[in-house]
Short mmCIF file of C-alpha atoms and ligand atoms in Angstrom, two decimals:
data_model
loop_
_atom_site.label_atom_id
_atom_site.label_comp_id
_atom_site.label_asym_id
_atom_site.label_seq_id
_atom_site.Cartn_x
_atom_site.Cartn_y
_atom_site.Cartn_z
CA MET Y 19 127.14 75.33 167.74
CA THR Y 20 125.04 76.94 164.92
CA ARG Y 21 123.15 75.37 161.41
CA PRO Y 22 124.46 74.76 158.36
CA LYS Y 23 124.31 77.29 155.44
CA ILE Y 24 122.82 75.65 152.79
CA ALA Y 25 122.85 78.09 149.20
CA MET Y 26 120.59 77.39 146.85
CA ILE Y 27 122.45 79.10 143.06
CA GLY Y 28 119.20 79.83 141.85
CA ALA Y 29 115.80 80.54 142.98
CA GLY Y 30 113.44 79.24 140.23
CA ASN Y 31 110.92 76.93 140.09
CA ILE Y 32 113.45 73.75 141.41
CA GLY Y 33 114.82 76.14 143.89
CA GLY Y 34 111.49 77.43 145.64
CA VAL Y 35 110.89 73.86 145.77
CA LEU Y 36 114.79 73.86 147.30
CA ALA Y 37 114.61 76.74 149.32
CA GLU Y 38 111.62 75.16 151.62
CA GLN Y 39 112.03 71.78 151.68
CA ALA Y 40 115.40 72.06 153.14
CA ALA Y 41 114.09 75.08 155.86
CA TYR Y 42 111.05 73.06 156.67
CA ARG Y 43 112.42 70.30 157.75
CA GLU Y 44 115.18 72.32 159.38
CA LEU Y 45 118.14 71.18 157.23
CA GLY Y 46 119.75 74.60 158.44
CA ASP Y 47 119.47 78.61 157.49
CA VAL Y 48 119.01 78.74 154.25
CA VAL Y 49 120.62 82.02 151.95
CA LEU Y 50 117.89 81.74 147.56
CA PHE Y 51 120.92 83.50 145.32
CA ASP Y 52 119.57 84.59 141.59
CA VAL Y 53 120.50 86.94 139.04
CA VAL Y 54 116.18 89.14 139.13
CA GLU Y 55 117.33 91.39 141.14
CA GLY Y 56 114.32 90.47 144.53
CA MET Y 57 113.17 87.06 143.17
CA PRO Y 58 114.68 85.67 145.96
CA GLN Y 59 114.29 88.22 148.34
CA GLY Y 60 110.67 87.69 147.22
CA LYS Y 61 110.61 84.10 148.01
CA ALA Y 62 112.46 84.09 150.75
CA LEU Y 63 109.93 85.95 152.75
CA ASP Y 64 107.29 84.43 151.52
CA MET Y 65 109.00 81.00 153.05
CA ALA Y 66 110.02 82.72 156.47
CA GLU Y 67 106.45 83.47 156.60
CA GLY Y 68 105.43 79.79 156.18
CA ALA Y 69 108.13 78.61 158.43
CA PRO Y 70 106.02 79.51 161.94
CA ILE Y 71 103.20 77.07 160.91
CA ALA Y 72 105.97 74.27 159.16
CA GLY Y 73 107.19 74.53 162.96
CA ALA Y 74 110.94 75.10 161.57
CA ASP Y 75 113.44 77.24 162.89
CA VAL Y 76 115.77 78.90 160.86
CA SER Y 77 116.87 81.90 158.78
CA ILE Y 78 115.50 82.28 154.87
CA THR Y 79 116.52 84.93 153.09
CA GLY Y 80 117.19 86.16 149.29
CA VAL Y 81 120.38 87.92 148.17
CA ASN Y 82 121.92 88.80 143.69
CA ASP Y 83 124.95 89.78 145.16
CA TYR Y 84 127.33 86.20 145.95
CA SER Y 85 128.14 87.68 149.26
CA GLY Y 86 125.46 86.56 151.37
CA ILE Y 87 125.94 82.96 150.24
CA ALA Y 88 129.56 83.47 151.92
CA GLY Y 89 130.57 80.16 154.20
CA ALA Y 90 128.01 78.16 153.33
CA ASP Y 91 128.03 74.21 153.71
CA LEU Y 92 125.91 72.82 151.07
CA VAL Y 93 124.64 74.94 148.55
CA ILE Y 94 123.07 73.29 145.29
CA ILE Y 95 123.30 74.72 141.83
CA THR Y 96 120.14 74.59 139.73
CA ALA Y 97 121.20 78.04 137.64
CA GLY Y 98 120.34 78.51 134.04
CA LEU Y 99 117.80 77.44 132.25
CA ALA Y 100 115.16 74.39 131.72
CA ARG Y 101 113.73 73.08 129.01
CA LYS Y 102 111.34 73.68 126.04
CA PRO Y 103 108.93 71.42 124.30
CA GLY Y 104 111.16 69.86 121.13
CA MET Y 105 114.45 70.77 123.66
CA SER Y 106 116.83 67.90 124.46
CA ARG Y 107 118.74 68.59 127.84
CA ASP Y 108 122.03 69.42 125.17
CA ASP Y 109 120.28 71.94 124.06
CA LEU Y 110 120.91 73.80 126.38
CA LEU Y 111 124.85 74.01 126.61
CA ASN Y 112 126.71 77.08 125.54
CA THR Y 113 123.53 79.49 127.54
CA ASN Y 114 123.88 76.88 130.98
CA LEU Y 115 127.36 76.65 130.68
CA ALA Y 116 128.38 80.32 130.39
CA ILE Y 117 126.22 79.95 133.52
CA MET Y 118 127.87 77.42 135.70
CA LYS Y 119 130.80 78.67 134.38
CA GLN Y 120 129.76 82.77 136.29
CA VAL Y 121 128.38 80.70 138.89
CA ALA Y 122 131.49 78.24 139.71
CA GLU Y 123 133.69 81.52 140.14
CA GLY Y 124 130.74 82.71 142.46
CA VAL Y 125 130.41 80.25 145.05
CA ARG Y 126 134.92 79.10 144.69
CA ASP Y 127 135.25 82.75 145.47
CA ASN Y 128 132.01 82.33 148.50
CA ALA Y 129 131.89 79.56 150.11
CA PRO Y 130 135.06 77.61 149.04
CA ASP Y 131 134.55 74.80 152.14
CA ALA Y 132 131.27 73.78 150.81
CA THR Y 133 129.93 70.42 149.20
CA VAL Y 134 128.54 71.33 146.26
CA ILE Y 135 125.09 69.63 144.55
CA VAL Y 136 124.53 70.39 140.73
CA VAL Y 137 121.34 69.91 139.09
CA SER Y 138 121.68 72.19 136.42
CA ASN Y 139 121.48 70.88 132.89
CA PRO Y 140 122.30 69.08 131.12
CA LEU Y 141 123.92 67.28 133.58
CA ASP Y 142 126.67 65.74 133.26
CA ALA Y 143 128.68 68.60 131.42
CA MET Y 144 127.57 70.73 133.84
CA VAL Y 145 128.89 69.37 137.39
CA TYR Y 146 131.85 68.72 135.39
CA THR Y 147 132.19 72.23 134.50
CA PHE Y 148 131.90 73.39 138.09
CA LYS Y 149 134.44 70.78 138.92
CA GLU Y 150 136.34 71.65 136.78
CA VAL Y 151 135.83 76.41 136.95
CA SER Y 152 136.44 76.13 141.25
CA GLY Y 153 139.43 73.49 142.27
CA PHE Y 154 137.47 71.89 144.68
CA PRO Y 155 138.36 67.56 145.68
CA LYS Y 156 135.70 65.82 143.35
CA ASN Y 157 134.45 64.76 146.87
CA ARG Y 158 132.94 67.52 147.37
CA VAL Y 159 131.40 68.22 143.77
CA VAL Y 160 128.37 65.69 143.29
CA GLY Y 161 125.76 65.42 140.61
CA MET Y 162 121.98 65.38 140.84
CA ALA Y 163 120.46 62.45 137.65
CA GLY Y 164 120.02 59.57 139.72
CA VAL Y 165 118.49 60.30 142.11
CA LEU Y 166 115.62 61.66 140.43
CA ASP Y 167 115.63 58.88 136.69
CA SER Y 168 116.24 55.89 139.94
CA ALA Y 169 112.77 57.41 141.17
CA ARG Y 170 111.29 57.48 138.69
CA PHE Y 171 111.90 53.53 138.13
CA ARG Y 172 110.51 53.00 140.88
CA ALA Y 173 107.18 54.89 140.73
CA PHE Y 174 106.28 52.68 137.66
CA VAL Y 175 107.43 49.61 138.78
CA ALA Y 176 105.05 50.51 142.81
CA TRP Y 177 101.94 51.71 139.94
CA GLU Y 178 102.48 48.55 137.96
CA LEU Y 179 102.54 46.24 140.82
CA GLY Y 180 100.16 48.57 142.82
CA VAL Y 181 102.44 47.78 145.24
CA SER Y 182 104.28 51.27 148.43
CA VAL Y 183 107.29 52.99 146.83
CA ARG Y 184 108.94 52.57 149.63
CA ASP Y 185 109.41 48.46 149.06
CA VAL Y 186 110.63 48.99 145.20
CA THR Y 187 114.13 49.98 145.38
CA ALA Y 188 116.40 50.78 141.77
CA MET Y 189 119.36 52.22 139.97
CA VAL Y 190 119.31 54.15 137.33
CA LEU Y 191 123.20 54.55 136.04
CA GLY Y 192 124.83 56.40 133.18
CA GLY Y 193 124.39 59.51 131.55
CA HIS Y 194 121.45 61.87 132.54
CA GLY Y 195 119.17 61.49 129.45
CA ASP Y 196 118.23 59.74 126.61
CA THR Y 197 121.30 56.65 126.50
CA MET Y 198 120.10 56.16 130.84
CA VAL Y 199 120.84 52.70 132.32
CA PRO Y 200 117.75 51.51 134.82
CA LEU Y 201 119.15 48.61 136.13
CA VAL Y 202 116.48 46.19 136.15
CA ARG Y 203 118.80 43.53 137.16
CA TYR Y 204 119.35 45.52 140.14
CA CYS Y 205 115.23 46.29 140.61
CA THR Y 206 113.68 44.61 143.69
CA VAL Y 207 110.04 44.66 145.24
CA ASN Y 208 112.08 44.24 149.77
CA GLY Y 209 114.35 41.95 147.67
CA ILE Y 210 112.18 40.19 145.29
CA PRO Y 211 113.59 40.68 141.78
CA ILE Y 212 111.04 42.61 138.72
CA THR Y 213 112.12 39.54 136.33
CA LYS Y 214 109.83 37.21 138.89
CA LEU Y 215 106.71 40.07 139.10
CA ILE Y 216 106.20 41.30 135.48
CA ASP Y 217 106.32 39.99 132.13
CA ALA Y 218 110.57 41.24 129.88
CA ASP Y 219 107.70 43.08 127.76
CA LYS Y 220 106.07 45.91 130.39
CA ILE Y 221 109.44 45.83 132.16
CA ASP Y 222 111.15 47.56 128.78
CA ALA Y 223 108.17 49.33 128.57
CA ILE Y 224 108.72 50.93 132.29
CA VAL Y 225 112.77 51.64 130.76
CA GLU Y 226 111.29 53.01 128.09
CA ARG Y 227 108.71 55.65 129.75
CA THR Y 228 111.77 55.73 133.15
CA LYS Y 229 114.42 57.37 129.63
CA GLY Y 230 111.22 59.55 128.54
CA ALA Y 231 109.84 60.52 131.90
CA GLY Y 232 111.30 63.91 131.92
CA GLY Y 233 110.41 64.85 128.22
CA GLU Y 234 107.31 63.22 128.90
CA VAL Y 235 106.19 66.16 132.03
CA VAL Y 236 108.14 68.57 130.01
CA GLY Y 237 105.48 68.18 126.88
CA LEU Y 238 102.78 68.34 129.08
CA LEU Y 239 104.28 71.48 131.29
CA LYS Y 240 104.71 73.52 128.18
CA THR Y 241 106.63 76.14 130.03
CA GLY Y 242 109.14 74.65 131.50
CA SER Y 243 110.03 70.67 132.98
CA ALA Y 244 109.84 68.66 135.83
CA PHE Y 245 110.54 70.85 139.24
CA VAL Y 246 108.99 68.90 142.02
CA SER Y 247 110.60 65.43 142.08
CA PRO Y 248 113.66 66.78 140.83
CA ALA Y 249 114.08 69.12 143.79
CA MET Y 250 112.89 66.22 145.88
CA SER Y 251 115.97 64.06 144.63
CA ALA Y 252 118.72 67.15 145.54
CA ILE Y 253 116.98 67.09 149.08
CA GLU Y 254 117.76 63.12 149.42
CA MET Y 255 120.63 64.56 148.36
CA ALA Y 256 122.05 67.23 150.84
CA GLU Y 257 120.01 65.58 153.56
CA ALA Y 258 122.23 62.96 153.92
CA ILE Y 259 125.39 64.88 153.24
CA LEU Y 260 124.16 66.61 156.26
CA ARG Y 261 123.18 64.33 158.92
CA ASP Y 262 125.78 61.67 157.51
CA GLN Y 263 123.82 58.87 156.40
CA LYS Y 264 125.79 57.84 154.58
CA ARG Y 265 123.47 56.41 151.59
CA VAL Y 266 123.94 54.33 148.70
CA LEU Y 267 122.40 56.89 145.60
CA ALA Y 268 123.09 56.78 142.32
CA CYS Y 269 124.99 60.15 141.85
CA ALA Y 270 127.12 62.02 139.47
CA CYS Y 271 130.92 60.97 140.22
CA LEU Y 272 134.26 61.79 138.63
CA CYS Y 273 135.27 58.02 137.82
CA GLU Y 274 138.84 58.27 137.47
CA GLY Y 275 138.80 54.76 136.80
CA GLU Y 276 136.10 53.55 138.21
CA TYR Y 277 134.35 51.62 135.76
CA GLY Y 278 137.20 51.47 132.81
CA VAL Y 279 135.89 55.42 133.14
CA SER Y 280 138.21 58.72 133.61
CA GLY Y 281 137.90 61.82 133.91
CA LEU Y 282 134.55 61.82 133.58
CA TYR Y 283 131.31 62.67 135.40
CA LEU Y 284 128.78 59.81 135.58
CA GLY Y 285 125.97 58.27 137.22
CA VAL Y 286 127.34 55.29 139.39
CA PRO Y 287 126.48 53.79 142.45
CA CYS Y 288 127.74 56.54 145.22
CA VAL Y 289 128.35 56.58 149.04
CA LEU Y 290 127.17 59.97 150.17
CA GLY Y 291 127.63 61.09 153.61
CA ALA Y 292 129.67 63.89 155.74
CA GLY Y 293 132.40 63.60 153.52
CA GLY Y 294 130.24 64.18 150.87
CA VAL Y 295 130.85 61.21 147.87
CA GLU Y 296 133.02 59.11 150.34
CA ARG Y 297 132.83 55.90 148.10
CA ILE Y 298 131.96 54.78 144.29
CA ILE Y 299 130.29 51.55 144.60
CA GLU Y 300 131.20 48.84 141.92
CA LEU Y 301 128.52 46.95 139.91
CA GLU Y 302 128.51 43.95 138.29
CA LEU Y 303 127.27 44.33 134.57
CA ASP Y 304 126.62 42.26 132.50
CA GLU Y 305 127.13 41.96 128.54
CA SER Y 306 124.17 43.93 127.63
CA GLU Y 307 124.71 46.50 130.99
CA ARG Y 308 128.51 47.00 130.33
CA LYS Y 309 126.77 47.72 126.60
CA ALA Y 310 124.31 50.52 127.57
CA PHE Y 311 127.05 51.71 129.86
CA ASP Y 312 129.39 52.27 127.82
CA ALA Y 313 127.42 53.70 125.22
CA SER Y 314 126.30 56.64 127.67
CA VAL Y 315 129.60 57.44 128.42
CA ASP Y 316 130.32 57.91 124.92
CA HIS Y 317 127.60 60.34 124.89
CA VAL Y 318 128.90 61.82 127.55
CA ARG Y 319 132.03 62.24 126.68
CA THR Y 320 131.35 63.87 123.18
CA LEU Y 321 129.15 66.29 125.44
CA VAL Y 322 131.60 66.87 127.78
CA ASP Y 323 134.87 67.04 124.81
CA SER Y 324 133.30 69.63 123.05
CA ILE Y 325 133.48 71.97 125.65
CA GLU Y 326 135.15 74.96 125.87
CA LEU Y 327 136.41 75.79 129.38
O1 LIG D 25 117.51 66.28 137.07
C1 LIG D 25 118.09 67.16 136.72
N1 LIG D 25 119.74 67.23 137.17
C2 LIG D 25 117.01 67.66 135.75
C3 LIG D 25 118.14 69.90 135.87
C4 LIG D 25 115.88 68.17 136.91
C5 LIG D 25 114.99 69.25 135.89
C6 LIG D 25 115.54 70.31 135.63
N2 LIG D 25 117.38 70.18 135.62
C7 LIG D 25 117.56 71.20 135.27
O2 LIG D 25 117.50 72.54 135.86
C8 LIG D 25 117.05 72.63 134.09
O3 LIG D 25 116.89 72.57 132.84
C9 LIG D 25 117.58 73.62 134.52
O4 LIG D 25 118.81 73.57 133.63
C10 LIG D 25 118.06 73.87 136.33
C11 LIG D 25 116.65 74.95 136.70
O5 LIG D 25 114.87 73.74 135.90
P1 LIG D 25 114.29 74.78 136.91
O6 LIG D 25 113.26 75.12 136.33
O7 LIG D 25 114.50 75.88 138.36
O8 LIG D 25 114.88 76.62 135.92
P2 LIG D 25 114.03 78.21 136.17
O9 LIG D 25 113.08 78.22 136.39
O10 LIG D 25 114.24 78.89 134.95
O11 LIG D 25 115.63 78.45 137.21
C12 LIG D 25 116.40 78.52 136.97
C13 LIG D 25 116.71 79.77 137.81
C14 LIG D 25 116.23 81.24 137.13
O12 LIG D 25 115.93 81.92 138.44
C15 LIG D 25 117.30 81.92 136.72
O13 LIG D 25 117.21 84.12 136.93
C16 LIG D 25 118.44 81.57 137.17
O14 LIG D 25 118.48 80.48 137.66
N3 LIG D 25 119.54 82.01 136.80
C17 LIG D 25 120.68 82.77 137.83
N4 LIG D 25 120.70 82.18 138.83
C18 LIG D 25 122.38 82.92 139.70
N5 LIG D 25 122.76 82.58 138.04
C19 LIG D 25 122.72 82.86 137.17
N6 LIG D 25 123.98 83.32 136.01
C20 LIG D 25 121.76 82.52 136.57
N7 LIG D 25 121.46 83.07 134.92
C21 LIG D 25 120.18 82.23 135.24
#
């Protein structure tokens, strides 16, 4: 019985945390790929030398050639530029589109049976691009955004109430940007709706902070964007897939009729397991939720329509 092979395409800020978490949690053997000569090899060697302390019996290697990811079972893609202050995620489109096309070909040609988690921004356009260029089936191509946005929403609620982050559940749907849709109605503290626990104006403030949370970190860091919480979010998805956990998580999935949307990747609740996106769960949205969701769909559609593959 061999261990799963996990390839991280992009060994930068997020890729490094991804590799460390995947390896030290013994999710599988980890290969870091990057175009910067020596950097993935150096990060991998460093992590491998820490493995005895983590008690992790996995191999951790770094490569600059796609042949090194041959046969990967799971691929997590963070290749691309990150935002700097004053930039929107959409500003990254042209540069990261060219990178994603190259990455999609490399993964298609070397790990044709892999399940792929796309992280690079602008997320909804990048995961769509990977799917189109690779030709992989929709269940094996998923985007990471909703898990992160939901985690941020959960954290803000937990801080407001002084309760355990473990007891707050939340879903953020739609595109990964200012039009995202934190679903207040579906946010609970151990089953108690937050509307019973927090004043409406405070909830509104938490919703707005969730939408701007990425930019808030970019503004503080000044040199890049958040990388630990995105990595942890992708790891939760990776664990659901590799351990067949059938998690219900908000992920960017290809909608083909669900939520009245066709041909777009959007953040929706899905069941994530060994089969990748095993099914999409359709929630009932009230009028205001539907309006916000449709506005998010329009934004993503406009972005994706501008892509020339
Ligand atoms: O929720 C989300 N999905 C977002 C994703 C949350 C935060 C950040 N998000 C995006 O992830 C961010 O806007 C970027 O587009 C990616 C990666 O962010 P990260 O902070 O890890 O960026 P780095 O540190 O610059 O790492 C990117 C690496 C870097 O080492 C480059 O050398 C490499 O990508 N890179 C490539 N790797 C492979 N192939 C090619 N062509 C390539 N070009 C650059």
